Structures are given as C-alpha cells and as structure tokens.
Amino acid sequence: MDTRQLAAFCAVVERKSFSQAAERLGVTQPAVSLQVRSLEKRLGRRLLDRSGRRVEPTEAGLALYRGAQRLLSLEGQLLDELEASEEGELGGTLRVGSSTGPGSTIVPVLLCEFQRRNPGVAVALSISDTQAVVERVAERELELGVVGAARRHRGVSFEPFFRDDVVLACPPGHRFAGRSITLDELRREPLIVMQEGAGVRQVIEDELRRAGTRLRDLEPRLELGLQESARSAVTAGYGVTFISRAAIEADLASGALAAARVKGLDPAREISLVRASGRSPSRAAEAFVAFAKERLG
C-alpha cells in the first residue's frame, strides 16, 4: 500500500479539510485530492464524507485511519533505524577473499588495523588462488576479493588497488642473486612454477608472451601449488621461482632468499579489488576500501 496516499488521507481526517491537509504536507490541494481518490479507487470504498462543511471519515475510513496510523508510525520508526545504522558504529561481518600473494602479506595487516579501529566489525579472510576468489565473489560468498590478476568474468568488476612487483627468487649465494639474467640463462636452471589459476603465473605467462616466448619453452619441471609452496622449495635449494616481492620481503631482509631480474621482462602487476557486479556494498566494505587506499597511499 502506498504510504503517501495513507499520509494524505490521515492528514485530511485529522485536519477535516483538504486545504489544511495540503498545507500541513507542503503540497497542493489537488495533489492531496488525487492521492485520496486513488486510495478510494484502489480499495473500492468511499473513505471520506465530503457532503458537509467539514470532511469526516466514513465507517470504512475510520477503520482505515486507525490502521494507517500504526503503519505510518512503523514506517517512521524504520526510517529512524536506517538513519541511525548509517551514522552509527560499523558492525557486521566483512568477508574478504585474497590470492596468496597479497593474502599472505599486505591484506591481513590492513584487515587487522581496520578491525582495531572498528571493533564492532568482525573480519573473515580466506586465502585461495585468483580464480577461486573471483568465483566466490561472483557467487556472493565473499563481499570483496583482492587478487593479482584481473581475470575476465561477467559476474564481477575489477578496480586497481595497489602495485606489486614480481621477482625471480633464488637461494642466497646462487649465481643469479642480485643479477639481471637472460632468458637463456633461466632455461638452464630448474624453474619452479605455480599452479594454473595463480595470479603470479598469469602475469609471468603474459610477460613471456610479450617477449616472444612461452612458459613451456623454459621447460619447468616443478609445479608446486601456490606461493608458499614455491617459496619453500626455493628456500630448500630446489630451484628458482617467480614470486611476489611482497611475499618474500622478510626473507630478502633476513638473507634467507635473494632476488634477480630477467632482462626483457617487467612483471610488475596491479593488485585488483574484486566486487560482485550490481551488489550494493555494506558500510563496512566501503569503509575498509577507503581505509586501505589511504593506508597504501
């Protein structure tokens, strides 16, 4: 039922006049008359007796008036609650998914800092490969995703979040450490790659394609899941791998790993924020994105 029609009807009953009802509502008298006539037409009953000097409700009109008062009061209460929820303390659960690169380094810290500032918000972070994160955001299991490769998917939208460099990680003391090497040199070294669907792998495949070659031309012999698995294998001395610099920053600082560059490749990637297409964001999600972008500069 149209509450505007009910409000016009109640105002006429209370003021016993169309003109005074219009003045109270801040509209024209014809507008009030139209609302009341439309209501009477919809209900199929005469609600007001207009025959005397003052407008009086009919029996049906009086019954409607009592119910309409309750409904309009409830509408006002709901509007007040919505306004309070938009201005008050953030709450609810913010569910975020991330690929392994940003999910093992930057994203957890951002979420912890955000939650500390907003104690009413519960945070749930899940880590998986880029493709899985995108699918879960599209299916609305997650409100936000943070991934290292923007895969086409009609159910989601991508927006730039921050930049991440991809480097070639190798053991300390390795002949590649601190150098810029050629693709020919890389072909002679055991190369560890991540599984299909991993954001870093897609970035490297794209860079190699631009350089006129393919990943399989490097003859990788070890495919070891995601970043943590590849990092562990390199630390143990089983080869070299392309990996997010942010994921091994602590290892580089401690000397547990070293980094190299490959001539002709510039595998820096844009970390993207993923949202479900058409989904209205929660206040917590909007606040987190604004906080994270400010924090990341």
PDB file of C-alpha atoms in Angstrom:
ATOM      1  CA  MET A   1       0.000   0.000   0.000  1.00  0.00           C
ATOM      2  CA  ASP A   2       1.303   3.454  -0.942  1.00  0.00           C
ATOM      3  CA  THR A   3       2.189   5.236   2.297  1.00  0.00           C
ATOM      4  CA  ARG A   4       1.989   8.624   0.548  1.00  0.00           C
ATOM      5  CA  GLN A   5      -1.693   8.008  -0.098  1.00  0.00           C
ATOM      6  CA  LEU A   6      -2.180   6.951   3.523  1.00  0.00           C
ATOM      7  CA  ALA A   7      -0.359  10.038   4.787  1.00  0.00           C
ATOM      8  CA  ALA A   8      -2.582  12.309   2.669  1.00  0.00           C
ATOM      9  CA  PHE A   9      -5.718  10.507   3.846  1.00  0.00           C
ATOM     10  CA  CYS A  10      -4.705  10.712   7.544  1.00  0.00           C
ATOM     11  CA  ALA A  11      -3.894  14.412   7.227  1.00  0.00           C
ATOM     12  CA  VAL A  12      -7.372  15.098   5.798  1.00  0.00           C
ATOM     13  CA  VAL A  13      -9.034  13.118   8.604  1.00  0.00           C
ATOM     14  CA  GLU A  14      -7.045  14.959  11.273  1.00  0.00           C
ATOM     15  CA  ARG A  15      -7.494  18.450   9.788  1.00  0.00           C
ATOM     16  CA  LYS A  16     -11.012  17.764   8.426  1.00  0.00           C
ATOM     17  CA  SER A  17     -10.032  19.788   5.377  1.00  0.00           C
ATOM     18  CA  PHE A  18      -8.224  19.112   2.097  1.00  0.00           C
ATOM     19  CA  SER A  19      -6.710  22.589   2.032  1.00  0.00           C
ATOM     20  CA  GLN A  20      -5.354  22.371   5.589  1.00  0.00           C
ATOM     21  CA  ALA A  21      -4.053  18.850   4.942  1.00  0.00           C
ATOM     22  CA  ALA A  22      -2.211  20.153   1.856  1.00  0.00           C
ATOM     23  CA  GLU A  23      -0.708  22.978   3.926  1.00  0.00           C
ATOM     24  CA  ARG A  24       0.479  20.525   6.572  1.00  0.00           C
ATOM     25  CA  LEU A  25       2.035  18.197   3.999  1.00  0.00           C
ATOM     26  CA  GLY A  26       3.579  21.044   1.986  1.00  0.00           C
ATOM     27  CA  VAL A  27       1.847  20.092  -1.254  1.00  0.00           C
ATOM     28  CA  THR A  28      -1.046  21.457  -3.325  1.00  0.00           C
ATOM     29  CA  GLN A  29      -4.688  20.722  -2.544  1.00  0.00           C
ATOM     30  CA  PRO A  30      -5.224  18.968  -5.938  1.00  0.00           C
ATOM     31  CA  ALA A  31      -2.318  16.653  -5.090  1.00  0.00           C
ATOM     32  CA  VAL A  32      -3.963  15.655  -1.797  1.00  0.00           C
ATOM     33  CA  SER A  33      -7.322  15.136  -3.519  1.00  0.00           C
ATOM     34  CA  LEU A  34      -5.677  12.921  -6.146  1.00  0.00           C
ATOM     35  CA  GLN A  35      -3.940  10.774  -3.512  1.00  0.00           C
ATOM     36  CA  VAL A  36      -7.202  10.241  -1.595  1.00  0.00           C
ATOM     37  CA  ARG A  37      -9.212   9.452  -4.750  1.00  0.00           C
ATOM     38  CA  SER A  38      -6.562   6.971  -5.848  1.00  0.00           C
ATOM     39  CA  LEU A  39      -6.713   5.292  -2.450  1.00  0.00           C
ATOM     40  CA  GLU A  40     -10.505   5.071  -2.555  1.00  0.00           C
ATOM     41  CA  LYS A  41     -10.363   3.650  -6.067  1.00  0.00           C
ATOM     42  CA  ARG A  42      -7.822   1.041  -5.069  1.00  0.00           C
ATOM     43  CA  LEU A  43      -9.811  -0.077  -2.033  1.00  0.00           C
ATOM     44  CA  GLY A  44     -13.159   0.197  -3.802  1.00  0.00           C
ATOM     45  CA  ARG A  45     -14.713   2.123  -0.901  1.00  0.00           C
ATOM     46  CA  ARG A  46     -15.666   5.636  -0.050  1.00  0.00           C
ATOM     47  CA  LEU A  47     -13.410   6.722   2.810  1.00  0.00           C
ATOM     48  CA  LEU A  48     -14.439  10.351   3.342  1.00  0.00           C
ATOM     49  CA  ASP A  49     -17.794  12.124   3.599  1.00  0.00           C
ATOM     50  CA  ARG A  50     -17.411  15.398   1.731  1.00  0.00           C
ATOM     51  CA  SER A  51     -21.086  16.499   1.949  1.00  0.00           C
ATOM     52  CA  GLY A  52     -20.813  18.775   4.987  1.00  0.00           C
ATOM     53  CA  ARG A  53     -18.800  21.877   5.799  1.00  0.00           C
ATOM     54  CA  ARG A  54     -16.110  19.650   7.258  1.00  0.00           C
ATOM     55  CA  VAL A  55     -14.687  16.447   5.820  1.00  0.00           C
ATOM     56  CA  GLU A  56     -15.446  13.424   8.010  1.00  0.00           C
ATOM     57  CA  PRO A  57     -14.297   9.794   7.695  1.00  0.00           C
ATOM     58  CA  THR A  58     -16.864   7.150   6.796  1.00  0.00           C
ATOM     59  CA  GLU A  59     -17.060   3.957   8.852  1.00  0.00           C
ATOM     60  CA  ALA A  60     -14.597   2.292   6.490  1.00  0.00           C
ATOM     61  CA  GLY A  61     -12.451   5.432   6.555  1.00  0.00           C
ATOM     62  CA  LEU A  62     -12.318   5.419  10.346  1.00  0.00           C
ATOM     63  CA  ALA A  63     -11.184   1.782  10.408  1.00  0.00           C
ATOM     64  CA  LEU A  64      -8.526   2.540   7.777  1.00  0.00           C
ATOM     65  CA  TYR A  65      -7.380   5.614   9.693  1.00  0.00           C
ATOM     66  CA  ARG A  66      -6.626   3.586  12.839  1.00  0.00           C
ATOM     67  CA  GLY A  67      -4.605   1.031  10.872  1.00  0.00           C
ATOM     68  CA  ALA A  68      -2.883   3.678   8.771  1.00  0.00           C
ATOM     69  CA  GLN A  69      -1.652   5.479  11.885  1.00  0.00           C
ATOM     70  CA  ARG A  70       0.080   2.313  13.047  1.00  0.00           C
ATOM     71  CA  LEU A  71       1.595   1.701   9.615  1.00  0.00           C
ATOM     72  CA  LEU A  72       2.887   5.270   9.253  1.00  0.00           C
ATOM     73  CA  SER A  73       4.315   5.145  12.771  1.00  0.00           C
ATOM     74  CA  LEU A  74       6.144   1.922  11.886  1.00  0.00           C
ATOM     75  CA  GLU A  75       7.458   3.486   8.679  1.00  0.00           C
ATOM     76  CA  GLY A  76       8.847   6.419  10.659  1.00  0.00           C
ATOM     77  CA  GLN A  77      10.473   4.050  13.142  1.00  0.00           C
ATOM     78  CA  LEU A  78      12.091   2.052  10.329  1.00  0.00           C
ATOM     79  CA  LEU A  79      13.418   5.208   8.679  1.00  0.00           C
ATOM     80  CA  ASP A  80      14.883   6.358  12.005  1.00  0.00           C
ATOM     81  CA  GLU A  81      16.586   2.981  12.489  1.00  0.00           C
ATOM     82  CA  LEU A  82      18.026   3.052   8.978  1.00  0.00           C
ATOM     83  CA  GLU A  83      19.370   6.553   9.506  1.00  0.00           C
ATOM     84  CA  ALA A  84      20.924   5.508  12.801  1.00  0.00           C
ATOM     85  CA  SER A  85      22.539   2.447  11.209  1.00  0.00           C
ATOM     86  CA  GLU A  86      24.102   4.634   8.516  1.00  0.00           C
ATOM     87  CA  GLU A  87      25.569   7.060  11.019  1.00  0.00           C
ATOM     88  CA  GLY A  88      26.402   4.813  13.959  1.00  0.00           C
ATOM     89  CA  GLU A  89      29.238   2.408  14.696  1.00  0.00           C
ATOM     90  CA  LEU A  90      30.166  -0.023  11.947  1.00  0.00           C
ATOM     91  CA  GLY A  91      29.083  -3.607  12.546  1.00  0.00           C
ATOM     92  CA  GLY A  92      28.509  -6.953  10.881  1.00  0.00           C
ATOM     93  CA  THR A  93      30.976  -9.381   9.315  1.00  0.00           C
ATOM     94  CA  LEU A  94      33.255  -8.342   6.458  1.00  0.00           C
ATOM     95  CA  ARG A  95      34.113 -11.413   4.367  1.00  0.00           C
ATOM     96  CA  VAL A  96      37.175 -10.935   2.173  1.00  0.00           C
ATOM     97  CA  GLY A  97      38.990 -13.359  -0.109  1.00  0.00           C
ATOM     98  CA  SER A  98      42.546 -12.941  -1.333  1.00  0.00           C
ATOM     99  CA  SER A  99      45.030 -14.697  -3.560  1.00  0.00           C
ATOM    100  CA  THR A 100      48.156 -15.957  -1.831  1.00  0.00           C
ATOM    101  CA  GLY A 101      50.463 -13.038  -2.656  1.00  0.00           C
ATOM    102  CA  PRO A 102      48.577 -10.138  -1.083  1.00  0.00           C
ATOM    103  CA  GLY A 103      46.758 -12.554   1.247  1.00  0.00           C
ATOM    104  CA  SER A 104      49.939 -13.658   2.979  1.00  0.00           C
ATOM    105  CA  THR A 105      51.411 -10.191   3.449  1.00  0.00           C
ATOM    106  CA  ILE A 106      49.575  -6.909   2.999  1.00  0.00           C
ATOM    107  CA  VAL A 107      45.876  -7.804   3.266  1.00  0.00           C
ATOM    108  CA  PRO A 108      45.991  -9.429   6.747  1.00  0.00           C
ATOM    109  CA  VAL A 109      47.749  -6.396   8.204  1.00  0.00           C
ATOM    110  CA  LEU A 110      45.255  -4.000   6.614  1.00  0.00           C
ATOM    111  CA  LEU A 111      42.315  -6.022   7.942  1.00  0.00           C
ATOM    112  CA  CYS A 112      43.790  -6.198  11.454  1.00  0.00           C
ATOM    113  CA  GLU A 113      44.374  -2.445  11.554  1.00  0.00           C
ATOM    114  CA  PHE A 114      40.880  -1.776  10.200  1.00  0.00           C
ATOM    115  CA  GLN A 115      39.260  -4.095  12.757  1.00  0.00           C
ATOM    116  CA  ARG A 116      41.176  -2.479  15.609  1.00  0.00           C
ATOM    117  CA  ARG A 117      39.785   0.892  14.550  1.00  0.00           C
ATOM    118  CA  ASN A 118      36.290  -0.575  14.145  1.00  0.00           C
ATOM    119  CA  PRO A 119      35.804  -3.116  16.957  1.00  0.00           C
ATOM    120  CA  GLY A 120      32.156  -3.674  16.040  1.00  0.00           C
ATOM    121  CA  VAL A 121      33.196  -5.303  12.739  1.00  0.00           C
ATOM    122  CA  ALA A 122      34.132  -8.992  12.572  1.00  0.00           C
ATOM    123  CA  VAL A 123      36.594  -9.865   9.796  1.00  0.00           C
ATOM    124  CA  ALA A 124      36.867 -13.182   7.942  1.00  0.00           C
ATOM    125  CA  LEU A 125      39.720 -13.633   5.441  1.00  0.00           C
ATOM    126  CA  SER A 126      40.016 -16.703   3.214  1.00  0.00           C
ATOM    127  CA  ILE A 127      43.045 -17.462   1.013  1.00  0.00           C
ATOM    128  CA  SER A 128      42.913 -19.295  -2.324  1.00  0.00           C
ATOM    129  CA  ASP A 129      44.034 -18.834  -5.906  1.00  0.00           C
ATOM    130  CA  THR A 130      42.834 -15.907  -8.015  1.00  0.00           C
ATOM    131  CA  GLN A 131      40.273 -17.893  -9.976  1.00  0.00           C
ATOM    132  CA  ALA A 132      38.642 -19.292  -6.833  1.00  0.00           C
ATOM    133  CA  VAL A 133      38.465 -15.838  -5.220  1.00  0.00           C
ATOM    134  CA  VAL A 134      36.797 -14.347  -8.306  1.00  0.00           C
ATOM    135  CA  GLU A 135      34.245 -17.187  -8.424  1.00  0.00           C
ATOM    136  CA  ARG A 136      33.352 -16.815  -4.733  1.00  0.00           C
ATOM    137  CA  VAL A 137      32.900 -13.052  -5.083  1.00  0.00           C
ATOM    138  CA  ALA A 138      30.682 -13.600  -8.146  1.00  0.00           C
ATOM    139  CA  GLU A 139      28.591 -16.089  -6.155  1.00  0.00           C
ATOM    140  CA  ARG A 140      28.423 -13.521  -3.290  1.00  0.00           C
ATOM    141  CA  GLU A 141      30.028 -15.816  -0.747  1.00  0.00           C
ATOM    142  CA  LEU A 142      32.611 -13.045  -0.304  1.00  0.00           C
ATOM    143  CA  GLU A 143      31.934  -9.311  -0.393  1.00  0.00           C
ATOM    144  CA  LEU A 144      35.412  -8.297  -1.537  1.00  0.00           C
ATOM    145  CA  GLY A 145      38.303 -10.011  -3.255  1.00  0.00           C
ATOM    146  CA  VAL A 146      41.946  -8.958  -3.583  1.00  0.00           C
ATOM    147  CA  VAL A 147      43.744 -10.667  -6.463  1.00  0.00           C
ATOM    148  CA  GLY A 148      46.881 -10.332  -8.522  1.00  0.00           C
ATOM    149  CA  ALA A 149      45.371 -10.808 -11.964  1.00  0.00           C
ATOM    150  CA  ALA A 150      42.147  -9.387 -13.365  1.00  0.00           C
ATOM    151  CA  ARG A 151      40.504 -12.417 -14.990  1.00  0.00           C
ATOM    152  CA  ARG A 152      37.521 -11.667 -17.193  1.00  0.00           C
ATOM    153  CA  HIS A 153      34.268 -12.620 -15.522  1.00  0.00           C
ATOM    154  CA  ARG A 154      30.907 -11.053 -16.252  1.00  0.00           C
ATOM    155  CA  GLY A 155      29.751 -11.520 -12.656  1.00  0.00           C
ATOM    156  CA  VAL A 156      32.370  -9.207 -11.125  1.00  0.00           C
ATOM    157  CA  SER A 157      34.083  -5.869 -11.612  1.00  0.00           C
ATOM    158  CA  PHE A 158      37.754  -5.092 -11.017  1.00  0.00           C
ATOM    159  CA  GLU A 159      39.346  -1.851  -9.842  1.00  0.00           C
ATOM    160  CA  PRO A 160      43.029  -1.001  -9.204  1.00  0.00           C
ATOM    161  CA  PHE A 161      44.076  -1.457  -5.571  1.00  0.00           C
ATOM    162  CA  PHE A 162      47.884  -1.319  -5.383  1.00  0.00           C
ATOM    163  CA  ARG A 163      51.023  -2.289  -7.356  1.00  0.00           C
ATOM    164  CA  ASP A 164      53.110  -5.387  -6.630  1.00  0.00           C
ATOM    165  CA  ASP A 165      56.478  -6.305  -8.160  1.00  0.00           C
ATOM    166  CA  VAL A 166      57.188  -9.892  -9.218  1.00  0.00           C
ATOM    167  CA  VAL A 167      60.818 -11.009  -8.904  1.00  0.00           C
ATOM    168  CA  LEU A 168      62.794 -14.168  -9.550  1.00  0.00           C
ATOM    169  CA  ALA A 169      63.556 -15.674  -6.129  1.00  0.00           C
ATOM    170  CA  CYS A 170      66.640 -17.805  -5.656  1.00  0.00           C
ATOM    171  CA  PRO A 171      68.665 -19.191  -2.722  1.00  0.00           C
ATOM    172  CA  PRO A 172      71.253 -16.853  -1.157  1.00  0.00           C
ATOM    173  CA  GLY A 173      74.631 -17.325  -2.799  1.00  0.00           C
ATOM    174  CA  HIS A 174      73.023 -18.540  -6.027  1.00  0.00           C
ATOM    175  CA  ARG A 175      74.705 -17.380  -9.243  1.00  0.00           C
ATOM    176  CA  PHE A 176      71.549 -15.381 -10.119  1.00  0.00           C
ATOM    177  CA  ALA A 177      71.412 -13.498  -6.816  1.00  0.00           C
ATOM    178  CA  GLY A 178      71.265  -9.732  -7.315  1.00  0.00           C
ATOM    179  CA  ARG A 179      71.782 -10.007 -11.070  1.00  0.00           C
ATOM    180  CA  SER A 180      69.833  -9.301 -14.235  1.00  0.00           C
ATOM    181  CA  ILE A 181      69.906 -12.562 -16.173  1.00  0.00           C
ATOM    182  CA  THR A 182      68.853 -13.578 -19.690  1.00  0.00           C
ATOM    183  CA  LEU A 183      66.096 -15.976 -20.647  1.00  0.00           C
ATOM    184  CA  ASP A 184      68.758 -18.352 -21.973  1.00  0.00           C
ATOM    185  CA  GLU A 185      70.383 -18.450 -18.531  1.00  0.00           C
ATOM    186  CA  LEU A 186      66.984 -19.078 -16.936  1.00  0.00           C
ATOM    187  CA  ARG A 187      66.351 -22.026 -19.274  1.00  0.00           C
ATOM    188  CA  ARG A 188      69.391 -23.790 -17.828  1.00  0.00           C
ATOM    189  CA  GLU A 189      68.142 -23.522 -14.246  1.00  0.00           C
ATOM    190  CA  PRO A 190      65.432 -25.634 -12.544  1.00  0.00           C
ATOM    191  CA  LEU A 191      62.360 -23.402 -12.663  1.00  0.00           C
ATOM    192  CA  ILE A 192      59.556 -23.861 -10.145  1.00  0.00           C
ATOM    193  CA  VAL A 193      56.152 -22.601 -11.274  1.00  0.00           C
ATOM    194  CA  MET A 194      52.843 -22.189  -9.511  1.00  0.00           C
ATOM    195  CA  GLN A 195      49.637 -23.938 -10.476  1.00  0.00           C
ATOM    196  CA  GLU A 196      47.322 -22.709 -13.214  1.00  0.00           C
ATOM    197  CA  GLY A 197      44.940 -20.109 -11.791  1.00  0.00           C
ATOM    198  CA  ALA A 198      47.651 -18.465  -9.671  1.00  0.00           C
ATOM    199  CA  GLY A 199      47.891 -14.726 -10.307  1.00  0.00           C
ATOM    200  CA  VAL A 200      51.711 -14.644 -10.456  1.00  0.00           C
ATOM    201  CA  ARG A 201      51.734 -17.413 -13.045  1.00  0.00           C
ATOM    202  CA  GLN A 202      49.326 -15.496 -15.286  1.00  0.00           C
ATOM    203  CA  VAL A 203      51.441 -12.351 -15.005  1.00  0.00           C
ATOM    204  CA  ILE A 204      54.581 -14.263 -15.984  1.00  0.00           C
ATOM    205  CA  GLU A 205      52.848 -16.022 -18.882  1.00  0.00           C
ATOM    206  CA  ASP A 206      51.669 -12.633 -20.193  1.00  0.00           C
ATOM    207  CA  GLU A 207      55.166 -11.109 -19.859  1.00  0.00           C
ATOM    208  CA  LEU A 208      56.813 -14.062 -21.616  1.00  0.00           C
ATOM    209  CA  ARG A 209      54.261 -13.831 -24.430  1.00  0.00           C
ATOM    210  CA  ARG A 210      55.122 -10.148 -24.901  1.00  0.00           C
ATOM    211  CA  ALA A 211      58.791 -11.138 -25.015  1.00  0.00           C
ATOM    212  CA  GLY A 212      58.063 -13.638 -27.803  1.00  0.00           C
ATOM    213  CA  THR A 213      58.267 -16.862 -25.814  1.00  0.00           C
ATOM    214  CA  ARG A 214      56.124 -19.131 -23.644  1.00  0.00           C
ATOM    215  CA  LEU A 215      56.368 -20.571 -20.174  1.00  0.00           C
ATOM    216  CA  ARG A 216      56.665 -24.114 -21.501  1.00  0.00           C
ATOM    217  CA  ASP A 217      59.716 -23.027 -23.537  1.00  0.00           C
ATOM    218  CA  LEU A 218      61.521 -22.614 -20.196  1.00  0.00           C
ATOM    219  CA  GLU A 219      60.829 -26.313 -19.528  1.00  0.00           C
ATOM    220  CA  PRO A 220      59.699 -26.054 -15.911  1.00  0.00           C
ATOM    221  CA  ARG A 221      59.907 -29.411 -14.128  1.00  0.00           C
ATOM    222  CA  LEU A 222      58.243 -28.479 -10.834  1.00  0.00           C
ATOM    223  CA  GLU A 223      54.689 -27.158 -10.479  1.00  0.00           C
ATOM    224  CA  LEU A 224      54.108 -26.635  -6.774  1.00  0.00           C
ATOM    225  CA  GLY A 225      50.759 -25.102  -5.989  1.00  0.00           C
ATOM    226  CA  LEU A 226      50.806 -21.523  -4.760  1.00  0.00           C
ATOM    227  CA  GLN A 227      53.366 -19.029  -3.476  1.00  0.00           C
ATOM    228  CA  GLU A 228      54.157 -20.587  -0.105  1.00  0.00           C
ATOM    229  CA  SER A 229      54.921 -23.975  -1.673  1.00  0.00           C
ATOM    230  CA  ALA A 230      57.154 -22.426  -4.335  1.00  0.00           C
ATOM    231  CA  ARG A 231      58.914 -20.272  -1.745  1.00  0.00           C
ATOM    232  CA  SER A 232      59.623 -23.306   0.477  1.00  0.00           C
ATOM    233  CA  ALA A 233      61.138 -25.226  -2.441  1.00  0.00           C
ATOM    234  CA  VAL A 234      63.423 -22.322  -3.354  1.00  0.00           C
ATOM    235  CA  THR A 235      64.484 -21.877   0.281  1.00  0.00           C
ATOM    236  CA  ALA A 236      65.402 -25.575   0.337  1.00  0.00           C
ATOM    237  CA  GLY A 237      67.549 -25.114  -2.786  1.00  0.00           C
ATOM    238  CA  TYR A 238      65.481 -26.953  -5.392  1.00  0.00           C
ATOM    239  CA  GLY A 239      65.356 -24.183  -7.970  1.00  0.00           C
ATOM    240  CA  VAL A 240      64.195 -20.640  -8.647  1.00  0.00           C
ATOM    241  CA  THR A 241      60.689 -19.189  -8.956  1.00  0.00           C
ATOM    242  CA  PHE A 242      58.827 -16.058  -9.956  1.00  0.00           C
ATOM    243  CA  ILE A 243      57.057 -14.698  -6.899  1.00  0.00           C
ATOM    244  CA  SER A 244      55.525 -11.543  -5.456  1.00  0.00           C
ATOM    245  CA  ARG A 245      58.231  -9.411  -3.874  1.00  0.00           C
ATOM    246  CA  ALA A 246      55.872  -8.562  -1.030  1.00  0.00           C
ATOM    247  CA  ALA A 247      55.547 -12.283  -0.245  1.00  0.00           C
ATOM    248  CA  ILE A 248      59.290 -12.659   0.371  1.00  0.00           C
ATOM    249  CA  GLU A 249      60.164  -9.211   1.735  1.00  0.00           C
ATOM    250  CA  ALA A 250      61.032 -10.624   5.160  1.00  0.00           C
ATOM    251  CA  ASP A 251      63.150 -13.396   3.559  1.00  0.00           C
ATOM    252  CA  LEU A 252      65.052 -10.855   1.486  1.00  0.00           C
ATOM    253  CA  ALA A 253      65.677  -8.694   4.553  1.00  0.00           C
ATOM    254  CA  SER A 254      66.929 -11.659   6.617  1.00  0.00           C
ATOM    255  CA  GLY A 255      69.037 -13.113   3.810  1.00  0.00           C
ATOM    256  CA  ALA A 256      67.020 -16.335   3.623  1.00  0.00           C
ATOM    257  CA  LEU A 257      66.358 -15.639  -0.066  1.00  0.00           C
ATOM    258  CA  ALA A 258      67.804 -13.455  -2.813  1.00  0.00           C
ATOM    259  CA  ALA A 259      66.167 -11.861  -5.857  1.00  0.00           C
ATOM    260  CA  ALA A 260      67.072 -11.495  -9.506  1.00  0.00           C
ATOM    261  CA  ARG A 261      65.632  -9.823 -12.596  1.00  0.00           C
ATOM    262  CA  VAL A 262      65.182 -11.252 -16.081  1.00  0.00           C
ATOM    263  CA  LYS A 263      66.169  -8.978 -18.953  1.00  0.00           C
ATOM    264  CA  GLY A 264      63.241  -8.091 -21.184  1.00  0.00           C
ATOM    265  CA  LEU A 265      60.650  -8.867 -18.520  1.00  0.00           C
ATOM    266  CA  ASP A 266      58.960  -6.342 -16.262  1.00  0.00           C
ATOM    267  CA  PRO A 267      56.445  -8.459 -14.334  1.00  0.00           C
ATOM    268  CA  ALA A 268      55.070  -5.810 -12.031  1.00  0.00           C
ATOM    269  CA  ARG A 269      51.361  -6.363 -11.542  1.00  0.00           C
ATOM    270  CA  GLU A 270      48.372  -4.364 -10.458  1.00  0.00           C
ATOM    271  CA  ILE A 271      46.686  -5.905  -7.446  1.00  0.00           C
ATOM    272  CA  SER A 272      42.966  -5.587  -8.069  1.00  0.00           C
ATOM    273  CA  LEU A 273      39.926  -5.248  -5.862  1.00  0.00           C
ATOM    274  CA  VAL A 274      37.053  -7.523  -6.911  1.00  0.00           C
ATOM    275  CA  ARG A 275      33.359  -6.816  -6.290  1.00  0.00           C
ATOM    276  CA  ALA A 276      30.233  -8.625  -7.418  1.00  0.00           C
ATOM    277  CA  SER A 277      28.534  -6.751 -10.264  1.00  0.00           C
ATOM    278  CA  GLY A 278      25.396  -4.957  -9.117  1.00  0.00           C
ATOM    279  CA  ARG A 279      25.918  -5.670  -5.424  1.00  0.00           C
ATOM    280  CA  SER A 280      25.334  -2.774  -3.041  1.00  0.00           C
ATOM    281  CA  PRO A 281      28.365  -2.560  -0.736  1.00  0.00           C
ATOM    282  CA  SER A 282      27.986  -2.724   3.012  1.00  0.00           C
ATOM    283  CA  ARG A 283      29.155   0.236   5.095  1.00  0.00           C
ATOM    284  CA  ALA A 284      31.967  -1.937   6.483  1.00  0.00           C
ATOM    285  CA  ALA A 285      33.199  -2.818   2.978  1.00  0.00           C
ATOM    286  CA  GLU A 286      33.150   0.797   1.828  1.00  0.00           C
ATOM    287  CA  ALA A 287      34.947   1.914   4.979  1.00  0.00           C
ATOM    288  CA  PHE A 288      37.628  -0.792   4.582  1.00  0.00           C
ATOM    289  CA  VAL A 289      38.337   0.101   0.954  1.00  0.00           C
ATOM    290  CA  ALA A 290      38.665   3.782   1.812  1.00  0.00           C
ATOM    291  CA  PHE A 291      40.920   2.956   4.779  1.00  0.00           C
ATOM    292  CA  ALA A 292      43.125   0.594   2.747  1.00  0.00           C
ATOM    293  CA  LYS A 293      43.594   3.016  -0.154  1.00  0.00           C
ATOM    294  CA  GLU A 294      44.557   5.789   2.251  1.00  0.00           C
ATOM    295  CA  ARG A 295      46.928   3.450   4.111  1.00  0.00           C
ATOM    296  CA  LEU A 296      48.597   2.254   0.893  1.00  0.00           C
ATOM    297  CA  GLY A 297      48.993   5.820  -0.323  1.00  0.00           C
TER     298      GLY A 297
END
